[in-house]
PDB file of C-alpha atoms and ligand atoms in Angstrom:
ATOM      1  CA  MET J 233      14.233-181.517 -96.337  1.00 98.00           C
ATOM      2  CA  VAL J 234      14.791-180.348 -93.230  1.00 98.00           C
ATOM      3  CA  PHE J 235      11.969-177.767 -91.501  1.00 98.00           C
ATOM      4  CA  GLU J 236      13.231-175.404 -89.067  1.00 98.00           C
ATOM      5  CA  ILE J 237      10.380-173.872 -86.745  1.00 98.00           C
ATOM      6  CA  ILE J 238      10.540-170.961 -84.808  1.00 99.00           C
ATOM      7  CA  THR J 239       7.670-171.136 -82.333  1.00 99.00           C
ATOM      8  CA  ILE J 240       6.830-170.008 -78.783  1.00 98.00           C
ATOM      9  CA  PHE J 241       4.715-173.581 -78.541  1.00 98.00           C
ATOM     10  CA  PRO J 242       7.066-176.184 -79.799  1.00 98.00           C
ATOM     11  CA  ASP J 243       4.997-179.099 -77.830  1.00 98.00           C
ATOM     12  CA  PHE J 244       2.277-177.857 -80.182  1.00 98.00           C
ATOM     13  CA  PHE J 245       3.850-180.095 -83.227  1.00 98.00           C
ATOM     14  CA  ARG J 246       4.742-183.281 -80.805  1.00 97.00           C
ATOM     15  CA  SER J 247       1.619-184.959 -82.085  1.00 97.00           C
ATOM     16  CA  ILE J 248       1.844-184.418 -85.556  1.00 98.00           C
ATOM     17  CA  LEU J 249       5.375-185.304 -85.936  1.00 98.00           C
ATOM     18  CA  GLU J 250       4.465-188.752 -84.187  1.00 98.00           C
ATOM     19  CA  HIS J 251       1.552-189.679 -86.755  1.00 98.00           C
ATOM     20  CA  GLY J 252       0.698-190.329 -90.469  1.00 98.00           C
ATOM     21  CA  LEU J 253       2.870-188.985 -93.233  1.00 98.00           C
ATOM     22  CA  LEU J 254       4.922-186.859 -91.083  1.00 98.00           C
ATOM     23  CA  LYS J 255       6.045-189.852 -88.793  1.00 98.00           C
ATOM     24  CA  ARG J 256       6.605-191.776 -91.968  1.00 98.00           C
ATOM     25  CA  ALA J 257       8.603-189.259 -93.702  1.00 98.00           C
ATOM     26  CA  ARG J 258      10.843-188.817 -90.744  1.00 98.00           C
ATOM     27  CA  VAL J 259      11.468-192.356 -89.964  1.00 98.00           C
ATOM     28  CA  GLY J 260      12.112-192.506 -94.024  1.00 98.00           C
ATOM     29  CA  GLY J 261      14.508-189.936 -93.676  1.00 98.00           C
ATOM     30  CA  GLN J 262      12.776-187.762 -96.233  1.00 98.00           C
ATOM     31  CA  ALA J 263      11.958-185.211 -93.737  1.00 98.00           C
ATOM     32  CA  GLU J 264      13.721-183.687 -90.588  1.00 98.00           C
ATOM     33  CA  ILE J 265      11.669-181.246 -88.333  1.00 98.00           C
ATOM     34  CA  ARG J 266      13.682-179.392 -85.858  1.00 98.00           C
ATOM     35  CA  LEU J 267      11.739-177.505 -83.391  1.00 98.00           C
ATOM     36  CA  HIS J 268      13.139-174.078 -82.210  1.00 98.00           C
ATOM     37  CA  ASP J 269      11.851-172.550 -79.072  1.00 99.00           C
ATOM     38  CA  LEU J 270      11.678-168.649 -79.928  1.00 99.00           C
ATOM     39  CA  ARG J 271      12.379-167.825 -76.041  1.00 99.00           C
ATOM     40  CA  ASP J 272      15.547-169.519 -76.241  1.00 99.00           C
ATOM     41  CA  PHE J 273      16.451-166.531 -78.258  1.00 99.00           C
ATOM     42  CA  THR J 274      15.618-163.827 -76.013  1.00 98.00           C
ATOM     43  CA  ASP J 275      18.331-162.527 -73.398  1.00 98.00           C
ATOM     44  CA  ASP J 276      16.058-160.755 -70.572  1.00 98.00           C
ATOM     45  CA  ARG J 277      15.176-162.567 -67.231  1.00 98.00           C
ATOM     46  CA  HIS J 278      11.277-163.198 -68.552  1.00 98.00           C
ATOM     47  CA  ARG J 279      12.110-164.681 -71.905  1.00 98.00           C
ATOM     48  CA  THR J 280       9.907-161.731 -73.564  1.00 98.00           C
ATOM     49  CA  VAL J 281       9.050-162.370 -77.100  1.00 98.00           C
ATOM     50  CA  ASP J 282       6.660-159.233 -77.776  1.00 98.00           C
ATOM     51  CA  ASP J 283       6.299-155.839 -77.109  1.00 98.00           C
ATOM     52  CA  ARG J 284       3.323-153.464 -76.925  1.00 98.00           C
ATOM     53  CA  PRO J 285       2.886-151.768 -80.547  1.00 98.00           C
ATOM     54  CA  PHE J 286       3.822-148.245 -81.080  1.00 98.00           C
ATOM     55  CA  GLY J 287       1.496-145.524 -82.333  1.00 98.00           C
ATOM     56  CA  GLY J 288      -0.797-147.427 -79.906  1.00 98.00           C
ATOM     57  CA  GLY J 289      -4.145-149.713 -79.955  1.00 97.00           C
ATOM     58  CA  PRO J 290      -4.656-153.187 -78.589  1.00 97.00           C
ATOM     59  CA  GLY J 291      -2.650-156.537 -78.701  1.00 97.00           C
ATOM     60  CA  MET J 292       0.805-157.352 -78.702  1.00 98.00           C
ATOM     61  CA  VAL J 293       3.683-157.640 -81.408  1.00 98.00           C
ATOM     62  CA  PHE J 294       6.578-160.097 -81.771  1.00 98.00           C
ATOM     63  CA  LYS J 295       9.960-158.014 -81.080  1.00 98.00           C
ATOM     64  CA  PRO J 296      12.710-158.328 -84.027  1.00 98.00           C
ATOM     65  CA  GLU J 297      15.539-159.321 -81.864  1.00 98.00           C
ATOM     66  CA  PRO J 298      14.354-162.901 -80.715  1.00 99.00           C
ATOM     67  CA  LEU J 299      13.535-163.911 -84.514  1.00 99.00           C
ATOM     68  CA  PHE J 300      16.421-162.355 -86.094  1.00 99.00           C
ATOM     69  CA  ARG J 301      18.676-164.058 -83.652  1.00 98.00           C
ATOM     70  CA  ALA J 302      17.128-167.459 -84.168  1.00 98.00           C
ATOM     71  CA  VAL J 303      17.309-167.548 -88.035  1.00 98.00           C
ATOM     72  CA  GLU J 304      20.683-166.049 -87.734  1.00 98.00           C
ATOM     73  CA  THR J 305      21.828-168.793 -85.763  1.00 98.00           C
ATOM     74  CA  LEU J 306      20.416-171.022 -88.450  1.00 98.00           C
ATOM     75  CA  LYS J 307      22.202-169.301 -91.174  1.00 98.00           C
ATOM     76  CA  ALA J 308      25.608-169.743 -89.264  1.00 97.00           C
ATOM     77  CA  GLU J 309      25.445-173.750 -89.174  1.00 96.00           C
ATOM     78  CA  PRO J 310      27.438-175.225 -91.808  1.00 90.00           C
ATOM     79  CA  SER J 311      24.673-176.228 -94.535  1.00 76.00           C
ATOM     80  CA  GLY J 312      24.478-175.680 -98.059  1.00 83.00           C
ATOM     81  CA  GLU J 313      22.394-173.064-100.129  1.00 90.00           C
ATOM     82  CA  ALA J 314      20.667-170.322 -98.807  1.00 96.00           C
ATOM     83  CA  PHE J 315      16.840-171.543 -97.578  1.00 98.00           C
ATOM     84  CA  PRO J 316      13.642-169.592 -97.615  1.00 98.00           C
ATOM     85  CA  VAL J 317      12.637-168.009 -94.600  1.00 98.00           C
ATOM     86  CA  ILE J 318       8.851-168.018 -94.571  1.00 99.00           C
ATOM     87  CA  LEU J 319       6.406-166.178 -92.289  1.00 99.00           C
ATOM     88  CA  LEU J 320       3.162-167.585 -91.867  1.00 99.00           C
ATOM     89  CA  SER J 321       0.387-164.739 -91.930  1.00 98.00           C
ATOM     90  CA  PRO J 322      -3.160-163.746 -93.342  1.00 98.00           C
ATOM     91  CA  GLN J 323      -1.122-161.127 -95.419  1.00 98.00           C
ATOM     92  CA  GLY J 324       1.408-163.323 -97.148  1.00 98.00           C
ATOM     93  CA  ARG J 325       0.473-165.080-100.855  1.00 98.00           C
ATOM     94  CA  LEU J 326      -1.894-167.713-100.725  1.00 98.00           C
ATOM     95  CA  LEU J 327      -0.381-171.321-100.520  1.00 98.00           C
ATOM     96  CA  THR J 328      -1.607-173.716-103.695  1.00 97.00           C
ATOM     97  CA  GLN J 329      -0.345-176.864-104.607  1.00 97.00           C
ATOM     98  CA  ALA J 330       2.110-175.089-107.001  1.00 97.00           C
ATOM     99  CA  VAL J 331       3.699-173.325-104.181  1.00 98.00           C
ATOM    100  CA  ALA J 332       3.911-176.306-102.078  1.00 98.00           C
ATOM    101  CA  GLY J 333       5.946-177.812-105.497  1.00 98.00           C
ATOM    102  CA  GLU J 334       8.312-174.827-105.416  1.00 98.00           C
ATOM    103  CA  LEU J 335       9.114-175.229-101.752  1.00 98.00           C
ATOM    104  CA  ALA J 336       9.771-178.988-102.133  1.00 98.00           C
ATOM    105  CA  ARG J 337      12.450-178.370-104.313  1.00 98.00           C
ATOM    106  CA  HIS J 338      14.696-176.742-101.131  1.00 98.00           C
ATOM    107  CA  GLN J 339      16.687-178.492 -98.862  1.00 97.00           C
ATOM    108  CA  ARG J 340      15.958-176.603 -95.949  1.00 98.00           C
ATOM    109  CA  LEU J 341      12.951-174.315 -94.964  1.00 98.00           C
ATOM    110  CA  VAL J 342      12.253-172.091 -92.011  1.00 98.00           C
ATOM    111  CA  LEU J 343       9.067-171.353 -90.783  1.00 99.00           C
ATOM    112  CA  LEU J 344       8.247-168.326 -88.627  1.00 99.00           C
ATOM    113  CA  CYS J 345       5.189-168.644 -86.190  1.00 99.00           C
ATOM    114  CA  ALA J 346       3.853-165.584 -84.515  1.00 98.00           C
ATOM    115  CA  ARG J 347       0.824-165.002 -82.071  1.00 97.00           C
ATOM    116  CA  TYR J 348      -1.431-161.988 -81.387  1.00 96.00           C
ATOM    117  CA  GLU J 349      -1.361-158.955 -83.860  1.00 97.00           C
ATOM    118  CA  GLY J 350       1.685-160.543 -85.571  1.00 97.00           C
ATOM    119  CA  VAL J 351       5.582-159.668 -85.792  1.00 98.00           C
ATOM    120  CA  ASP J 352       7.537-156.073 -86.018  1.00 98.00           C
ATOM    121  CA  GLU J 353       7.438-155.114 -89.949  1.00 98.00           C
ATOM    122  CA  ARG J 354      11.431-155.193 -90.328  1.00 98.00           C
ATOM    123  CA  VAL J 355      10.826-159.118 -89.882  1.00 99.00           C
ATOM    124  CA  ALA J 356       8.212-159.260 -92.372  1.00 98.00           C
ATOM    125  CA  GLU J 357      11.023-156.923 -94.658  1.00 98.00           C
ATOM    126  CA  HIS J 358      14.396-157.803 -93.614  1.00 98.00           C
ATOM    127  CA  LEU J 359      14.411-161.544 -92.160  1.00 98.00           C
ATOM    128  CA  ALA J 360      11.194-163.372 -94.119  1.00 99.00           C
ATOM    129  CA  THR J 361      12.427-164.280 -97.523  1.00 98.00           C
ATOM    130  CA  ASP J 362       8.437-165.289 -98.241  1.00 98.00           C
ATOM    131  CA  GLU J 363       5.021-164.617 -96.307  1.00 98.00           C
ATOM    132  CA  LEU J 364       2.596-167.436 -96.886  1.00 98.00           C
ATOM    133  CA  SER J 365      -1.102-167.861 -95.720  1.00 98.00           C
ATOM    134  CA  ILE J 366      -3.103-170.926 -95.718  1.00 98.00           C
ATOM    135  CA  GLY J 367      -6.074-169.249 -96.491  1.00 98.00           C
ATOM    136  CA  ASP J 368      -8.793-166.312 -95.868  1.00 98.00           C
ATOM    137  CA  TYR J 369      -9.622-166.677 -92.471  1.00 98.00           C
ATOM    138  CA  VAL J 370      -8.128-165.863 -88.907  1.00 97.00           C
ATOM    139  CA  LEU J 371      -6.043-168.320 -86.929  1.00 98.00           C
ATOM    140  CA  SER J 372      -4.794-167.355 -83.589  1.00 97.00           C
ATOM    141  CA  GLY J 373      -1.081-168.519 -84.539  1.00 98.00           C
ATOM    142  CA  GLY J 374       1.158-169.445 -87.210  1.00 98.00           C
ATOM    143  CA  GLU J 375       1.833-172.914 -86.007  1.00 98.00           C
ATOM    144  CA  LEU J 376      -1.296-174.289 -87.433  1.00 98.00           C
ATOM    145  CA  ALA J 377      -0.472-172.851 -90.927  1.00 98.00           C
ATOM    146  CA  ALA J 378       2.978-174.168 -90.501  1.00 99.00           C
ATOM    147  CA  ALA J 379       1.785-177.674 -90.071  1.00 98.00           C
ATOM    148  CA  VAL J 380      -0.176-177.375 -93.345  1.00 98.00           C
ATOM    149  CA  VAL J 381       2.672-175.988 -95.107  1.00 98.00           C
ATOM    150  CA  MET J 382       5.144-178.843 -93.612  1.00 98.00           C
ATOM    151  CA  GLU J 383       2.269-181.490 -94.776  1.00 98.00           C
ATOM    152  CA  ALA J 384       1.746-180.321 -97.849  1.00 98.00           C
ATOM    153  CA  VAL J 385       5.491-180.144 -98.696  1.00 98.00           C
ATOM    154  CA  THR J 386       6.514-183.039 -97.368  1.00 98.00           C
ATOM    155  CA  ARG J 387       4.144-185.512 -99.432  1.00 98.00           C
ATOM    156  CA  LEU J 388       5.802-184.153-102.670  1.00 98.00           C
ATOM    157  CA  LEU J 389       9.031-185.285-101.334  1.00 98.00           C
ATOM    158  CA  PRO J 390      10.679-187.845-103.370  1.00 98.00           C
ATOM    159  CA  GLY J 391      10.291-191.388-101.661  1.00 97.00           C
ATOM    160  CA  VAL J 392       7.258-190.097 -99.110  1.00 98.00           C
ATOM    161  CA  LEU J 393       4.323-191.263-101.246  1.00 96.00           C
ATOM    162  CA  GLY J 394       4.260-194.806-102.741  1.00 91.00           C
ATOM    163  CA  ASN J 395       2.979-195.570-105.692  1.00 85.00           C
ATOM    164  CA  GLU J 396      -0.374-196.553-104.893  1.00 82.00           C
ATOM    165  CA  GLU J 397      -0.881-192.835-103.000  1.00 81.00           C
ATOM    166  CA  SER J 398       0.911-191.168-105.391  1.00 75.00           C
ATOM    167  CA  ARG J 399      -1.464-191.004-108.765  1.00 60.00           C
ATOM    168  CA  GLU J 400       0.275-187.832-110.302  1.00 56.00           C
ATOM    169  CA  GLN J 401       1.441-189.630-112.922  1.00 41.00           C
ATOM    170  CA  ASP J 402      -2.037-190.438-114.234  1.00 41.00           C
ATOM    171  CA  SER J 403      -3.670-187.498-114.908  1.00 39.00           C
ATOM    172  CA  PHE J 404      -6.994-189.188-115.884  1.00 36.00           C
ATOM    173  CA  SER J 405      -7.328-190.987-112.428  1.00 37.00           C
ATOM    174  CA  GLY J 406      -8.749-188.117-110.380  1.00 42.00           C
ATOM    175  CA  GLY J 407      -7.143-187.751-107.095  1.00 45.00           C
ATOM    176  CA  GLU J 408      -4.081-186.042-106.600  1.00 48.00           C
ATOM    177  CA  SER J 409      -4.049-185.163-110.596  1.00 47.00           C
ATOM    178  CA  THR J 410      -6.580-182.775-110.005  1.00 52.00           C
ATOM    179  CA  VAL J 411      -6.782-180.305-107.098  1.00 64.00           C
ATOM    180  CA  GLY J 412      -3.790-177.610-107.355  1.00 50.00           C
ATOM    181  CA  ALA J 413      -2.475-174.966-109.488  1.00 51.00           C
ATOM    182  CA  HIS J 414      -3.456-176.602-112.486  1.00 59.00           C
ATOM    183  CA  GLY J 415      -5.981-178.958-111.363  1.00 90.00           C
ATOM    184  CA  ILE J 416      -9.545-179.636-111.038  1.00 97.00           C
ATOM    185  CA  LEU J 417     -11.298-180.963-108.266  1.00 98.00           C
ATOM    186  CA  ASP J 418     -11.510-184.676-107.477  1.00 98.00           C
ATOM    187  CA  CYS J 419     -14.711-187.338-108.490  1.00 98.00           C
ATOM    188  CA  PRO J 420     -16.824-188.812-106.314  1.00 98.00           C
ATOM    189  CA  HIS J 421     -15.497-192.207-104.869  1.00 98.00           C
ATOM    190  CA  TYR J 422     -17.481-195.031-103.353  1.00 98.00           C
ATOM    191  CA  THR J 423     -16.826-198.261-101.575  1.00 98.00           C
ATOM    192  CA  ARG J 424     -19.131-201.412-100.172  1.00 98.00           C
ATOM    193  CA  PRO J 425     -22.094-201.529 -99.575  1.00 98.00           C
ATOM    194  CA  PRO J 426     -23.320-201.020-103.052  1.00 98.00           C
ATOM    195  CA  GLU J 427     -26.592-199.990-101.186  1.00 98.00           C
ATOM    196  CA  PHE J 428     -26.766-198.187 -97.670  1.00 98.00           C
ATOM    197  CA  ARG J 429     -29.912-196.976 -96.543  1.00 98.00           C
ATOM    198  CA  GLY J 430     -31.322-196.945 -99.792  1.00 98.00           C
ATOM    199  CA  TRP J 431     -28.723-194.947-101.327  1.00 98.00           C
ATOM    200  CA  THR J 432     -26.996-196.825-104.268  1.00 98.00           C
ATOM    201  CA  VAL J 433     -23.853-196.594-105.844  1.00 98.00           C
ATOM    202  CA  PRO J 434     -23.456-195.358-109.632  1.00 98.00           C
ATOM    203  CA  GLU J 435     -24.491-198.291-111.989  1.00 98.00           C
ATOM    204  CA  VAL J 436     -21.431-198.136-114.222  1.00 98.00           C
ATOM    205  CA  LEU J 437     -18.606-198.393-111.263  1.00 98.00           C
ATOM    206  CA  LEU J 438     -19.846-201.777-110.874  1.00 98.00           C
ATOM    207  CA  SER J 439     -19.739-202.544-114.439  1.00 98.00           C
ATOM    208  CA  GLY J 440     -16.256-203.275-114.852  1.00 98.00           C
ATOM    209  CA  ASN J 441     -15.898-201.268-118.407  1.00 98.00           C
ATOM    210  CA  HIS J 442     -13.008-199.354-117.600  1.00 98.00           C
ATOM    211  CA  GLU J 443     -13.338-196.812-120.733  1.00 98.00           C
ATOM    212  CA  GLU J 444     -16.844-196.337-119.306  1.00 98.00           C
ATOM    213  CA  ILE J 445     -15.800-195.611-115.395  1.00 98.00           C
ATOM    214  CA  ARG J 446     -12.996-193.232-116.946  1.00 98.00           C
ATOM    215  CA  ARG J 447     -15.264-191.149-119.040  1.00 98.00           C
ATOM    216  CA  TRP J 448     -17.901-190.944-115.655  1.00 98.00           C
ATOM    217  CA  ARG J 449     -15.403-190.134-113.174  1.00 98.00           C
ATOM    218  CA  ARG J 450     -13.922-187.371-115.395  1.00 98.00           C
ATOM    219  CA  ARG J 451     -17.201-186.070-116.250  1.00 98.00           C
ATOM    220  CA  ARG J 452     -18.226-185.979-112.321  1.00 98.00           C
ATOM    221  CA  ALA J 453     -14.889-183.892-111.588  1.00 98.00           C
ATOM    222  CA  LEU J 454     -15.330-181.633-114.718  1.00 98.00           C
ATOM    223  CA  GLU J 455     -19.219-181.183-113.318  1.00 98.00           C
ATOM    224  CA  LYS J 456     -17.968-180.500-109.904  1.00 98.00           C
ATOM    225  CA  THR J 457     -15.416-177.989-110.728  1.00 98.00           C
ATOM    226  CA  TRP J 458     -17.977-176.212-113.145  1.00 98.00           C
ATOM    227  CA  ARG J 459     -20.362-175.608-110.150  1.00 98.00           C
ATOM    228  CA  ARG J 460     -18.200-175.261-107.233  1.00 98.00           C
ATOM    229  CA  ARG J 461     -15.085-173.989-108.584  1.00 98.00           C
ATOM    230  CA  PRO J 462     -15.641-172.355-112.363  1.00 98.00           C
ATOM    231  CA  ASN J 463     -12.456-169.930-111.914  1.00 97.00           C
ATOM    232  CA  LEU J 464     -10.286-173.630-111.856  1.00 97.00           C
ATOM    233  CA  LEU J 465     -11.805-174.473-115.278  1.00 98.00           C
ATOM    234  CA  ALA J 466      -9.814-171.102-117.002  1.00 97.00           C
ATOM    235  CA  SER J 467      -6.488-172.321-115.678  1.00 93.00           C
ATOM    236  CA  VAL J 468      -6.591-175.986-116.618  1.00 96.00           C
ATOM    237  CA  ALA J 469      -5.244-177.631-119.788  1.00 96.00           C
ATOM    238  CA  LEU J 470      -8.391-179.372-121.235  1.00 97.00           C
ATOM    239  CA  SER J 471      -8.903-181.800-123.663  1.00 98.00           C
ATOM    240  CA  ASP J 472     -11.109-182.215-126.482  1.00 98.00           C
ATOM    241  CA  GLU J 473     -13.235-184.807-124.724  1.00 98.00           C
ATOM    242  CA  ASP J 474     -13.092-182.193-121.768  1.00 98.00           C
ATOM    243  CA  ARG J 475     -14.562-179.653-123.779  1.00 98.00           C
ATOM    244  CA  LYS J 476     -17.220-182.217-124.954  1.00 98.00           C
ATOM    245  CA  LEU J 477     -18.264-183.155-121.404  1.00 98.00           C
ATOM    246  CA  LEU J 478     -18.164-179.897-120.192  1.00 98.00           C
ATOM    247  CA  GLU J 479     -20.741-178.856-123.163  1.00 98.00           C
ATOM    248  CA  GLU J 480     -22.899-181.923-122.069  1.00 98.00           C
ATOM    249  CA  ILE J 481     -22.575-180.673-118.591  1.00 98.00           C
ATOM    250  CA  LYS J 482     -23.794-177.490-119.394  1.00 98.00           C
ATOM    251  CA  ASN J 483     -26.755-178.125-121.807  1.00 98.00           C
ATOM    252  CA  ALA J 484     -27.858-180.766-119.025  1.00 97.00           C
ATOM    253  CA  ALA J 485     -27.717-177.929-116.442  1.00 96.00           C
ATOM    254  CA  LEU J 486     -30.107-175.847-118.929  1.00 95.00           C
ATOM    255  CA  GLU J 487     -32.447-178.397-119.325  1.00 91.00           C
ATOM    256  CA  PRO J 488     -35.924-177.706-117.292  1.00 85.00           C
ATOM    257  CA  ALA J 489     -36.420-180.515-114.930  1.00 75.00           C
ATOM    258  CA  ARG J 490     -38.902-182.712-115.476  1.00 65.00           C
TER     259      ARG J 490
HETATM  260  N1  LIG G  24      -2.459-168.112 -92.711  1.00 66.23           N
HETATM  261  N2  LIG G  24      -2.629-166.287 -88.422  1.00 66.23           N
HETATM  262  C1  LIG G  24      -0.507-165.768 -87.863  1.00 66.23           C
HETATM  263  C2  LIG G  24      -0.143-163.749 -86.273  1.00 66.23           C
HETATM  264  C3  LIG G  24       0.496-163.028 -87.543  1.00 66.23           C
HETATM  265  C4  LIG G  24      -0.099-161.819 -88.061  1.00 66.23           C
HETATM  266  C5  LIG G  24       0.491-161.319 -88.649  1.00 66.23           C
HETATM  267  C6  LIG G  24       2.266-162.719 -88.520  1.00 66.23           C
HETATM  268  C7  LIG G  24       1.904-161.618 -88.948  1.00 66.23           C
HETATM  269  C8  LIG G  24      -2.510-167.710 -90.773  1.00 66.23           C
HETATM  270  C9  LIG G  24      -3.403-167.857 -91.911  1.00 66.23           C
HETATM  271  C10 LIG G  24      -3.444-166.789 -89.760  1.00 66.23           C
HETATM  272  C11 LIG G  24      -3.407-165.349 -87.294  1.00 66.23           C
HETATM  273  C12 LIG G  24      -1.388-166.420 -88.328  1.00 66.23           C
HETATM  274  C13 LIG G  24      -2.246-164.340 -87.248  1.00 66.23           C
HETATM  275  N3  LIG G  24       1.908-163.381 -87.599  1.00 66.23           N
HETATM  276  N4  LIG G  24      -1.293-167.982 -91.139  1.00 66.23           N
HETATM  277  N5  LIG G  24      -1.181-165.083 -86.846  1.00 66.23           N
HETATM  278  N6  LIG G  24      -4.625-167.795 -91.999  1.00 66.23           N
HETATM  279  O1  LIG G  24      -4.372-166.438 -89.730  1.00 66.23           O
HETATM  280  O2  LIG G  24      -1.005-168.201 -92.075  1.00 66.23           O
END
């Protein structure tokens, strides 16, 4: 996967490229991140990327010319298929695990990072093929959002996660299996010590009974999802056991506290 990042702050990305998953994927050859300074695609002495909005009002808007020129430069490079051109924006469709999965199937992605009031609408309409939001809150630039997209996509690329980290194959192990388009929330995890400041680890996890542990984890995952994100339960495939566990969870919640 080649990520082509178009930004006025290429240095913003340096540290995340040198750490953790993105570093490993770059070294391993699964991901390449190319940083493009939008100002390199301007043609005036001041390297101007923004201008005042027609119609008046506060703030500045990214001009179309540098963004078009940057993307068209990439399109002119000899490469395979057409690639998505993604504009990070609060107006975009929401990034989910399923969207990350779709993006991971491409060989090249362009990420357009804007600031201020955003971009001239002709960029959104005629240059971007996709507009993505990482959530309903306001950032001051698309750079952090682009970093989130890169991280979510990179961990889905073949060979990036080891078997230990990738729990996708075991749909009952929690973790990865869960959160996402057709997932539920993860169960709680504990490590040593078994007692910390008087708070103890649930007995079942120390029991060595793997079948009971599996059931307990599934139950706690379902319970957390039902309490915090009930809408996720509507889009997940529930087993007969899941339905039984959910009944128990709901009944227990209805019982008056004793
Ligand atoms: N998920 N922002 C982008 C400028 C902007 C506005 C409109 C394009 C169109 C955000 C988010 C986000 C703030 C990044 C506004 N660019 N991006 N910026 N939430 O809030 O992606």
